């Protein structure tokens, strides 16, 4: 079969008229999209030279969380398998990376392999391995049942992490996060040109871009279509030739790989891992990122993750404006309570009014400006 | 078993199959075969077991006993996606499209078993995956032309009129390049114009693609016009099999249909 592949050109004044399949299949298939992404990239790479280290750290955490949110969106948003086990896979990644890169003579397990490329890949692969082990559950259970059983995974993990002190340092003690070294350069310590925060920011941003592009590729491929088919109608999917087992395993593997890498990066940025942090609340936060950002979209996952990560920063300013809100966790009305309530309200609000999440809000804004004043 | 007129080897042999649900005998010892170029129709009142036969064929139900041979392979016990890969495609009585996906994506899913690249190529989207997508997209565009779906290509199927959805589902089955096509009530619920369009497409498929088909249908006009042979069923049993005129005038068939009308009145 021969497929004509002329260099795609857009017709003047008709930005959405595609002239070839190749163009239609491209990620950034229109000039406005390309320009917007380019502008965003320029801003993102310029930020570390504008903001202070503390803000950079927060943004970097947001990027790492975004990698994890994209991962959750692969299995839950694209493939429709609702899981509450995401915190478990984040933990696997964090501990794999920390153990590999840790000091061999330290208090906790360490192998001294501090090359980022090595421990990041290992974190992803070990988490993916556990994902593959868990996936068969999804071939037997659906919907809420799967969610409940994957929740069991989080409890199991919490218990093991608390008990296994050689690895985790134990509750209340914890251990150091992964040690990042790239090309002989210690990334979490200040260097000649950049601060540690700037270096980690740039590394995490590059990783996020790579992971986002890979996920978009997956979504537009036969794999992404098979995921959507399983999500929408699994019997019909199998009758047209989609192996449910194969694709559910694949979805869990890919999702956990992302979670593993995200976990490794998150605790590189914070520098410290407390075994009690991989709990249900963490899983729920990721669900919130996906729901608020946009189910089944990569850009939505990023928006949701940034939103949830930056939210506490905003609420913690509250006592300044509203004196009756306390920043002390034991006070009757404190910022932590407000945060929790806000998560809940936001999830309910988005589910009711904009199920497409922030992504949907963005599409609406875009369409509004596109037809303004009436360009058609 | 007598050979179908003008046909050589059978593409499908369905032999003494029995299937029951909690005491209901959905298929009660039915046997038939379909010739390599035949349009075989199955008729019968509601609940006769017609759809159950399709579900056995595509591996959704596993019969208690019997044998099903398709293109030289035994189907019973095989998983649905394996059967699809052997070249059996179908449509459903109640449309089973992927509602949130576009017409194009639904058709591309129909080609799923032919698109051969792995997950790693999918992530990378270099050469292999991209070229495969382009090549299969071209095949799918031919189906879009064939079924006159051009104007709907980019629409999510849930927004399409019922008759068009039926047509998209036919397209999804055709996209699989099947060796045998199963149509479960292709014109049910359609108006006259939509029915005529669908009948025309079925004729075209037969003439241009030379594709054997099994069609379950209540519309006797369509069945009489299109079918080479007909099997009439009632209460899970085959009560008559043969040329359209024979089956139509078979006393048991008349009784089954009259019985249904009496029960309804
Ligand atoms: N999944 C199931 N569970 C229980 N009973 C079933 C199931 N599927 C079919 N049946 C029963 O098997 C019998 C045959 O059903 P089937 O759907 O094959 O009939 P049909 O000939 O396709 O009827 P219709 O013309 O109404 O589509 C019916 O009595 C039906 O209730
Ligand atoms: Mg039926």
XYZ file of C-alpha atoms and ligand atoms in Angstrom:
673
model
C 0.000 0.000 0.000
C 1.369 3.383 -0.880
C 0.496 6.354 1.224
C 1.151 9.721 -0.313
C 2.981 11.856 2.187
C 3.257 15.381 0.887
C 4.669 17.994 3.198
C 1.490 19.019 5.002
C 0.397 22.579 4.448
C -2.413 24.421 6.016
C -4.830 26.342 3.932
C -4.690 30.037 4.663
C -7.430 31.233 6.984
C -8.620 27.695 7.744
C -6.391 26.704 10.625
C -8.180 23.423 11.293
C -8.439 22.032 7.821
C -5.942 19.207 7.642
C -4.515 18.359 4.284
C -3.042 14.948 5.054
C -3.360 12.100 7.550
C 0.200 12.690 8.613
C -0.638 16.207 9.663
C -3.815 15.118 11.399
C -1.905 12.581 13.451
C 0.751 15.037 14.578
C 0.793 16.069 18.219
C 0.831 19.803 17.623
C -1.121 19.783 14.431
C -1.935 23.461 14.097
C 0.232 26.564 14.092
C -1.528 28.169 17.089
C -0.922 25.030 19.175
C 2.740 24.997 18.198
C 3.142 28.667 19.093
C 1.392 28.277 22.446
C 3.527 25.306 23.462
C 6.694 27.067 22.359
C 5.792 30.135 24.421
C 5.013 27.966 27.427
C 8.336 26.160 27.082
C 10.276 29.418 26.910
C 8.561 30.700 30.051
C 9.066 27.423 31.916
C 12.778 27.335 31.132
C 13.198 31.008 32.049
C 11.488 30.759 35.457
C 14.458 29.365 37.424
C 16.297 32.597 36.711
C 13.410 34.715 37.975
C 12.043 33.010 41.069
C 13.601 32.399 44.457
C 14.674 28.903 45.449
C 11.683 28.241 47.660
C 9.196 28.925 44.879
C 11.280 26.867 42.467
C 11.180 23.958 44.867
C 7.396 24.103 44.948
C 7.152 24.262 41.151
C 9.598 21.359 40.866
C 7.438 19.309 43.217
C 4.509 20.186 40.956
C 6.365 18.881 37.886
C 7.248 15.637 39.624
C 3.665 15.225 40.812
C 2.551 15.875 37.224
C 4.549 12.858 36.064
C 2.717 10.787 38.669
C -0.646 12.273 37.686
C -0.057 11.449 34.024
C 0.655 7.899 35.180
C -2.611 7.685 37.105
C -4.431 9.147 34.132
C -3.039 6.388 31.899
C -4.598 3.622 33.965
C -7.697 5.439 35.271
C -8.422 8.156 32.713
C -7.478 6.381 29.510
C -7.990 2.720 30.412
C -10.835 3.268 32.891
C -9.389 1.159 35.733
C -10.027 3.105 38.917
C -7.188 2.524 41.356
C -6.477 3.897 44.809
C -3.098 2.205 44.884
C -1.078 4.977 43.320
C 0.632 5.923 46.610
C 2.022 2.399 46.797
C 3.761 2.724 43.433
C 5.109 6.171 44.317
C 6.609 4.559 47.420
C 8.173 1.707 45.468
C 9.864 4.224 43.179
C 11.009 6.439 46.026
C 12.519 3.581 48.032
C 14.102 1.897 45.021
C 15.862 5.129 44.081
C 16.796 5.990 47.655
C 18.185 2.515 48.348
C 20.145 2.378 45.093
C 21.675 5.824 45.495
C 22.021 5.760 49.274
C 25.264 5.764 51.217
C 26.525 2.142 51.544
C 27.811 2.906 55.048
C 24.671 4.748 56.143
C 22.015 3.855 58.709
C 19.662 2.505 56.023
C 20.182 0.250 52.983
C 22.282 1.944 50.304
C 24.228 0.815 47.255
C 25.912 4.075 46.334
C 24.672 4.117 42.731
C 23.858 7.792 42.563
C 23.616 8.238 38.795
C 20.161 9.720 38.163
C 19.716 7.879 34.879
C 20.307 4.539 36.593
C 18.149 4.927 39.680
C 15.339 6.685 37.827
C 15.042 3.867 35.325
C 15.280 1.330 38.133
C 12.586 3.137 40.137
C 10.287 3.037 37.123
C 11.002 -0.582 36.292
C 10.618 -1.935 39.815
C 7.324 -0.060 40.214
C 6.204 -1.337 36.792
C 7.060 -4.866 37.920
C 4.732 -4.482 40.904
C 2.148 -2.962 38.574
C 2.261 -6.092 36.451
C 1.781 -8.227 39.562
C -1.267 -6.204 40.590
C -2.838 -5.967 37.126
C -4.473 -9.427 37.174
C -6.776 -8.042 39.873
C -8.167 -5.698 37.249
C -9.034 -8.582 34.965
C -11.227 -10.044 37.706
C -12.666 -6.962 39.384
C -14.341 -3.889 38.023
C -15.089 -0.350 39.060
C -15.491 0.152 42.767
C -14.321 -3.355 43.653
C -11.009 -2.728 41.971
C -10.700 0.608 43.784
C -11.260 -1.080 47.155
C -8.814 -3.889 46.511
C -6.091 -1.510 45.327
C -6.704 0.421 48.505
C -5.639 -2.763 50.301
C -2.330 -2.399 48.510
C -1.771 0.969 50.162
C -2.467 -0.464 53.629
C -0.188 -3.400 52.947
C 2.563 -1.063 51.757
C 2.159 1.241 54.753
C 2.577 -1.691 57.090
C 5.653 -3.068 55.330
C 7.292 0.349 55.102
C 6.770 0.952 58.803
C 8.235 -2.406 59.787
C 11.157 -2.618 57.368
C 13.405 -0.185 59.158
C 16.616 -1.153 57.341
C 15.052 0.261 54.188
C 12.806 3.044 55.408
C 14.313 4.089 58.731
C 11.014 3.368 60.439
C 8.140 5.696 61.366
C 9.083 9.054 62.787
C 12.699 8.547 61.716
C 12.616 8.045 57.958
C 15.551 8.120 55.612
C 17.309 10.415 53.190
C 15.811 10.766 49.706
C 17.610 9.632 46.545
C 21.001 11.223 45.852
C 20.996 12.755 42.380
C 24.274 12.847 40.449
C 24.356 13.498 36.720
C 27.606 13.724 34.716
C 29.522 13.951 37.976
C 27.426 16.883 39.131
C 25.588 16.663 42.448
C 22.202 18.100 41.498
C 20.763 18.858 44.919
C 23.719 20.949 46.039
C 24.756 24.393 44.802
C 27.356 24.419 42.014
C 29.406 27.019 40.181
C 26.568 28.302 38.013
C 23.297 27.073 39.472
C 21.763 26.458 42.866
C 20.561 22.968 43.717
C 16.959 24.114 43.307
C 17.648 25.468 39.834
C 19.328 22.246 38.738
C 16.549 20.019 40.063
C 13.957 22.316 38.523
C 15.501 22.032 35.082
C 15.995 18.272 35.326
C 12.424 17.659 36.481
C 11.038 19.969 33.810
C 12.902 18.094 31.079
C 11.671 14.788 32.489
C 8.105 16.059 32.597
C 8.261 17.166 28.953
C 9.646 13.766 27.925
C 7.073 11.816 29.953
C 4.253 14.009 28.675
C 5.225 13.525 25.031
C 5.580 9.764 25.519
C 2.135 9.605 27.107
C 0.589 11.606 24.277
C 2.180 9.207 21.811
C 0.770 6.251 23.675
C -2.669 7.843 23.755
C -2.880 8.381 20.007
C -1.530 4.932 19.167
C -3.336 1.621 18.871
C -2.621 1.139 22.570
C -4.467 4.330 23.510
C -7.424 3.315 21.370
C -7.480 -0.131 22.963
C -7.464 1.509 26.411
C -10.430 3.691 25.459
C -12.273 0.677 24.060
C -11.802 -1.257 27.297
C -12.919 1.773 29.304
C -16.061 2.382 27.227
C -17.205 -1.195 26.495
C -15.041 -4.093 27.456
C -17.117 -6.881 25.891
C -17.199 -5.145 22.531
C -13.478 -4.455 22.866
C -12.656 -8.119 23.250
C -14.996 -9.105 20.426
C -13.144 -6.837 18.001
C -9.833 -8.368 19.026
C -8.545 -6.344 21.975
C -7.046 -8.632 24.615
C -8.388 -7.317 27.905
C -5.690 -8.987 29.969
C -2.857 -7.750 27.787
C -3.970 -4.131 27.770
C -4.892 -3.979 31.438
C -1.465 -5.313 32.336
C 0.074 -2.779 29.984
C -1.935 0.067 31.516
C -0.869 -0.858 35.045
C 2.744 -1.333 33.987
C 2.930 2.041 32.237
C 1.078 3.806 35.032
C 3.288 2.340 37.742
C 6.411 3.145 35.748
C 5.361 6.788 35.742
C 4.469 6.620 39.436
C 7.817 5.044 40.275
C 9.753 7.766 38.488
C 7.548 10.447 40.037
C 8.083 9.010 43.524
C 11.833 8.954 43.017
C 11.889 12.584 41.870
C 9.481 13.864 44.533
C 11.663 12.649 47.379
C 14.827 13.778 45.678
C 13.345 17.255 45.821
C 12.173 17.041 49.435
C 15.350 15.169 50.382
C 13.609 13.040 52.997
C 11.228 10.049 52.988
C 8.881 9.395 55.903
C 7.306 5.914 55.596
C 3.948 7.125 56.879
C 3.429 9.481 53.956
C 2.402 6.784 51.457
C -1.148 6.600 52.693
C -4.668 6.786 51.352
C -4.587 10.584 51.425
C -1.699 10.600 48.954
C -3.622 8.337 46.567
C -6.664 10.560 46.927
C -4.579 13.629 46.117
C -3.580 12.028 42.836
C -7.186 11.129 42.079
C -7.981 14.790 42.765
C -5.262 15.919 40.358
C -6.732 13.764 37.614
C -10.335 14.751 38.297
C -9.632 18.444 38.703
C -7.139 18.564 35.850
C -9.057 16.519 33.328
C -9.700 12.792 32.966
C -7.989 11.259 29.963
C -5.811 14.232 29.041
C -2.095 14.749 29.505
C -2.261 18.523 29.717
C -5.063 18.174 32.278
C -2.895 15.912 34.428
C -0.217 18.595 34.474
C -2.677 21.363 35.299
C -4.249 19.284 38.063
C -0.903 18.382 39.595
C 0.291 21.996 39.579
C -3.005 23.100 41.055
C -3.011 20.585 43.906
C 0.661 21.206 44.649
C 0.319 24.971 44.738
C -2.977 24.975 46.649
C -1.437 24.622 50.141
C 0.833 27.539 49.367
C -2.245 29.675 48.797
C -4.242 28.430 51.779
C -1.276 28.939 54.065
C -1.451 32.627 53.288
C -5.001 32.638 54.647
C -4.232 33.542 58.297
C -2.737 36.764 56.959
C -6.054 37.814 55.409
C -8.474 36.069 57.732
C -7.268 36.224 61.361
C -9.852 33.671 62.529
C -8.033 30.966 60.526
C -5.102 29.499 62.372
C -1.968 27.931 60.947
C -1.731 25.709 64.012
C -2.994 22.194 63.269
C -4.505 21.834 66.747
C -6.582 25.012 66.567
C -10.356 24.690 65.938
C -10.276 26.270 62.472
C -6.952 25.797 60.747
C -5.558 25.915 57.235
C -5.143 22.149 57.074
C -8.845 21.593 57.615
C -9.647 24.218 55.033
C -7.344 22.481 52.582
C -9.020 19.116 53.061
C -12.465 20.627 52.697
C -11.300 22.513 49.623
C -10.099 19.296 47.939
C -13.501 17.788 48.527
C -15.402 20.825 47.315
C -13.230 21.148 44.227
C -13.662 17.501 43.276
C -17.433 17.687 43.718
C -17.595 21.027 41.947
C -15.666 19.846 38.931
C -17.552 16.573 38.700
C -20.838 18.485 38.723
C -20.023 21.502 36.612
C -17.024 20.676 34.452
C -16.333 16.960 34.256
C -13.534 17.672 31.793
C -11.720 19.485 34.598
C -9.317 22.378 34.144
C -8.681 21.024 30.669
C -12.348 21.667 29.891
C -12.157 25.174 31.306
C -9.177 25.813 29.060
C -11.020 24.466 25.988
C -13.953 26.758 26.756
C -11.706 29.778 27.109
C -9.952 28.894 23.895
C -13.193 28.492 21.968
C -14.419 31.760 23.388
C -11.386 33.627 22.150
C -11.348 31.751 18.879
C -14.779 32.997 17.926
C -14.147 36.506 19.274
C -15.494 38.854 18.026
C -16.750 36.514 15.287
C -13.894 35.352 13.194
C -16.077 32.975 11.171
C -25.405 -32.408 6.107
C -26.021 -31.253 2.549
C -23.661 -28.896 0.805
C -24.890 -25.424 0.009
C -25.687 -24.897 -3.677
C -22.686 -23.798 -5.760
C -20.433 -23.679 -2.705
C -17.319 -25.672 -2.062
C -15.875 -25.919 1.452
C -17.876 -24.460 4.332
C -16.278 -21.560 6.192
C -18.260 -22.390 9.319
C -19.639 -25.607 10.774
C -21.884 -25.377 13.794
C -22.504 -28.832 15.133
C -25.061 -29.890 17.743
C -24.426 -26.922 20.047
C -26.242 -26.675 23.369
C -26.266 -23.674 25.658
C -28.519 -22.972 28.621
C -29.007 -20.301 31.235
C -30.401 -21.429 34.571
C -32.720 -23.922 32.957
C -33.546 -21.879 29.837
C -32.323 -23.761 26.784
C -31.093 -20.847 24.682
C -29.575 -23.172 22.058
C -30.854 -26.713 22.069
C -28.830 -28.871 19.713
C -28.557 -26.634 16.663
C -26.454 -27.600 13.623
C -25.829 -25.674 10.426
C -23.015 -24.692 8.133
C -22.204 -21.634 6.068
C -20.635 -21.881 2.612
C -17.565 -19.898 1.649
C -19.565 -17.343 -0.360
C -22.951 -17.641 1.218
C -25.317 -15.178 2.843
C -26.968 -17.290 5.491
C -29.915 -15.835 7.394
C -31.260 -16.856 10.794
C -34.846 -15.953 11.607
C -37.152 -16.715 14.506
C -39.380 -15.105 17.114
C -38.008 -13.149 20.087
C -35.966 -15.261 22.452
C -35.487 -18.019 19.874
C -31.734 -18.087 20.484
C -30.413 -16.197 17.453
C -28.188 -13.754 19.314
C -27.016 -16.587 21.550
C -25.620 -18.312 18.460
C -23.607 -15.175 17.646
C -22.358 -14.988 21.208
C -21.187 -18.581 21.026
C -19.456 -17.864 17.731
C -17.609 -14.832 19.034
C -16.620 -16.535 22.275
C -18.748 -14.458 24.638
C -20.718 -17.562 25.734
C -19.254 -20.993 26.136
C -21.703 -23.747 25.168
C -22.272 -26.810 27.316
C -21.583 -29.093 24.385
C -21.170 -29.163 20.622
C -18.504 -28.226 18.146
C -17.858 -25.053 16.191
C -15.317 -25.095 13.379
C -14.410 -21.848 11.671
C -11.954 -21.834 8.790
C -10.497 -25.131 9.971
C -10.132 -24.150 13.663
C -12.137 -25.196 16.698
C -13.613 -22.101 18.315
C -15.066 -23.437 21.530
C -13.067 -22.388 24.574
C -11.180 -19.749 22.618
C -11.138 -16.193 24.018
C -13.079 -13.551 22.059
C -10.008 -11.576 20.990
C -8.387 -14.745 19.609
C -11.504 -15.514 17.594
C -11.542 -11.972 16.229
C -7.940 -12.392 15.134
C -8.955 -15.502 13.156
C -11.219 -13.322 11.027
C -14.667 -13.346 12.586
C -16.301 -9.931 12.886
C -19.775 -8.942 13.970
C -22.240 -6.206 14.678
C -24.540 -6.158 17.694
C -28.301 -6.079 18.046
C -28.004 -3.152 20.466
C -25.236 -0.992 19.105
C -21.960 -1.581 20.926
C -19.805 1.242 19.638
C -17.204 3.116 21.672
C -19.452 6.069 22.258
C -16.877 8.694 23.197
C -14.555 7.964 20.302
C -14.854 9.394 16.834
C -16.040 7.435 13.830
C -12.430 7.202 12.639
C -11.197 5.846 15.971
C -14.001 3.289 16.063
C -13.043 2.112 12.597
C -9.346 2.072 13.496
C -10.270 -0.123 16.458
C -11.938 -2.438 13.985
C -8.495 -2.868 12.400
C -6.861 -3.516 15.751
C -5.845 -7.106 15.015
C -4.044 -6.034 11.829
C -2.047 -3.176 13.324
C 1.188 -4.750 14.421
C 3.486 -2.712 16.584
C 4.238 -2.981 20.266
C 3.849 -0.704 23.249
C 7.419 0.579 23.058
C 6.957 1.692 19.443
C 3.723 3.329 20.527
C 5.545 5.377 23.179
C 8.242 6.424 20.760
C 5.981 7.019 17.756
C 8.982 6.826 15.469
C 8.926 5.182 12.036
C 7.202 1.934 12.832
C 4.136 3.074 14.737
C 3.658 6.179 12.660
C 3.904 4.362 9.341
C 1.534 1.657 10.498
C -0.998 4.256 11.637
C -0.822 6.045 8.291
C -1.193 2.858 6.258
C -4.160 1.594 8.266
C -5.723 5.016 8.288
C -5.753 4.835 4.478
C -7.639 1.522 4.629
C -10.118 3.005 7.070
C -10.668 6.000 4.810
C -11.659 3.575 2.042
C -14.318 2.152 4.342
C -15.486 5.667 5.174
C -15.953 6.252 1.433
C -17.598 2.893 0.888
C -20.197 3.463 3.618
C -20.607 7.152 2.792
C -19.568 8.306 6.246
C -17.380 11.229 5.100
C -19.322 13.943 6.865
C -19.269 12.116 10.213
C -15.599 11.058 10.317
C -14.524 13.282 13.188
C -17.711 13.122 15.243
C -17.922 11.173 18.502
C -20.324 8.384 17.649
C -22.637 9.076 20.583
C -23.751 12.250 18.804
C -24.733 10.466 15.582
C -28.242 9.444 14.523
C -29.173 5.823 15.193
C -29.087 4.770 11.542
C -25.598 6.205 11.095
C -24.391 4.469 14.242
C -25.581 1.159 12.805
C -23.590 1.944 9.698
C -20.462 2.818 11.697
C -20.748 -0.488 13.489
C -20.907 -2.254 10.140
C -17.811 -0.289 9.134
C -15.972 -1.303 12.289
C -16.658 -4.959 11.471
C -15.580 -4.490 7.837
C -12.379 -2.776 8.935
C -11.271 -6.102 10.375
C -11.123 -7.583 6.850
C -13.073 -10.540 8.216
C -13.439 -13.973 6.647
C -16.994 -14.195 7.987
C -19.278 -11.333 8.945
C -22.099 -11.676 11.487
C -24.887 -9.106 11.350
C -27.336 -9.068 14.262
C -30.501 -7.301 13.101
C -28.785 -4.764 10.826
C -31.995 -2.886 10.010
C -33.872 -3.163 13.320
C -35.353 0.166 14.356
C -34.551 1.878 11.069
C -36.874 3.873 8.884
C -37.550 2.885 5.299
C -34.786 4.987 3.790
C -32.169 3.834 6.273
C -33.282 0.236 5.706
C -32.834 0.590 1.956
C -29.382 2.110 2.418
C -28.339 -0.731 4.684
C -29.682 -3.370 2.289
C -27.682 -1.736 -0.492
C -24.502 -1.820 1.592
C -25.025 -5.482 2.441
C -25.478 -6.289 -1.234
C -22.369 -4.290 -2.100
C -20.351 -6.122 0.538
C -21.422 -9.398 -0.931
C -20.798 -8.439 -4.535
C -17.613 -6.432 -4.152
C -15.924 -8.153 -1.226
C -17.246 -11.665 -1.776
C -17.641 -11.996 1.960
C -19.736 -14.785 3.526
C -22.235 -13.511 6.082
C -24.685 -14.677 8.686
C -27.538 -12.255 9.148
C -30.087 -12.348 11.941
C -33.081 -10.274 10.943
C -36.782 -9.894 11.658
C -37.509 -7.910 8.483
C -38.685 -10.711 6.192
C -38.499 -8.515 3.092
C -34.756 -8.057 3.535
C -34.210 -11.694 4.413
C -36.124 -12.963 1.370
C -34.304 -10.557 -0.933
C -30.767 -11.131 0.289
C -30.380 -14.586 1.784
C -29.113 -17.635 -0.088
C -30.375 -19.932 2.616
C -32.359 -19.439 5.790
C -32.512 -21.219 9.113
C -35.654 -20.672 11.181
C -35.410 -21.111 14.957
C -37.874 -21.401 17.782
C -37.189 -22.081 21.483
C -33.527 -22.763 20.846
C -34.121 -25.299 18.088
C -33.675 -25.130 14.327
C -37.104 -25.877 12.908
C -36.295 -25.513 9.213
C -33.215 -24.845 7.098
C -33.152 -24.333 3.328
C -33.871 -22.018 0.425
C -35.911 -18.896 1.312
C -39.123 -20.019 -0.368
C -38.993 -23.443 1.293
C -38.457 -22.074 4.755
C -41.087 -19.376 4.368
C -43.733 -21.961 3.558
C -42.608 -24.572 6.040
C -45.562 -25.482 8.285
C -43.510 -25.340 11.516
C -42.234 -21.891 10.636
C -45.723 -20.605 9.941
C -46.868 -22.102 13.225
C -44.011 -20.503 15.183
C -44.800 -17.076 13.791
C -48.581 -17.480 14.054
C -48.160 -18.731 17.603
C -46.208 -15.616 18.405
C -48.883 -13.388 16.898
C -51.650 -15.198 18.766
C -49.718 -14.820 21.976
C -49.244 -11.139 21.246
C -52.925 -10.495 20.481
N -26.914 -13.657 29.379
C -28.092 -14.313 29.516
N -28.535 -14.666 30.725
C -29.703 -15.325 30.869
N -30.494 -15.667 29.852
C -30.107 -15.330 28.606
C -28.883 -14.639 28.367
N -28.751 -14.443 27.034
C -29.830 -14.983 26.470
N -30.661 -15.521 27.404
C -31.913 -16.211 27.153
O -31.709 -17.086 26.079
C -32.838 -17.084 25.221
C -32.399 -16.730 23.816
O -31.985 -15.364 23.799
P -31.417 -14.664 22.503
O -30.955 -13.330 22.902
O -30.444 -15.563 21.861
O -32.712 -14.540 21.596
P -32.919 -13.873 20.166
O -33.373 -14.932 19.259
O -31.711 -13.116 19.783
O -34.121 -12.892 20.454
P -34.425 -11.418 19.907
O -35.089 -11.571 18.614
O -35.344 -10.844 20.941
O -33.127 -10.714 19.825
C -33.837 -16.099 25.814
O -34.766 -16.828 26.571
C -32.998 -15.245 26.714
O -33.744 -14.770 27.790
Mg -31.273 -11.176 19.466
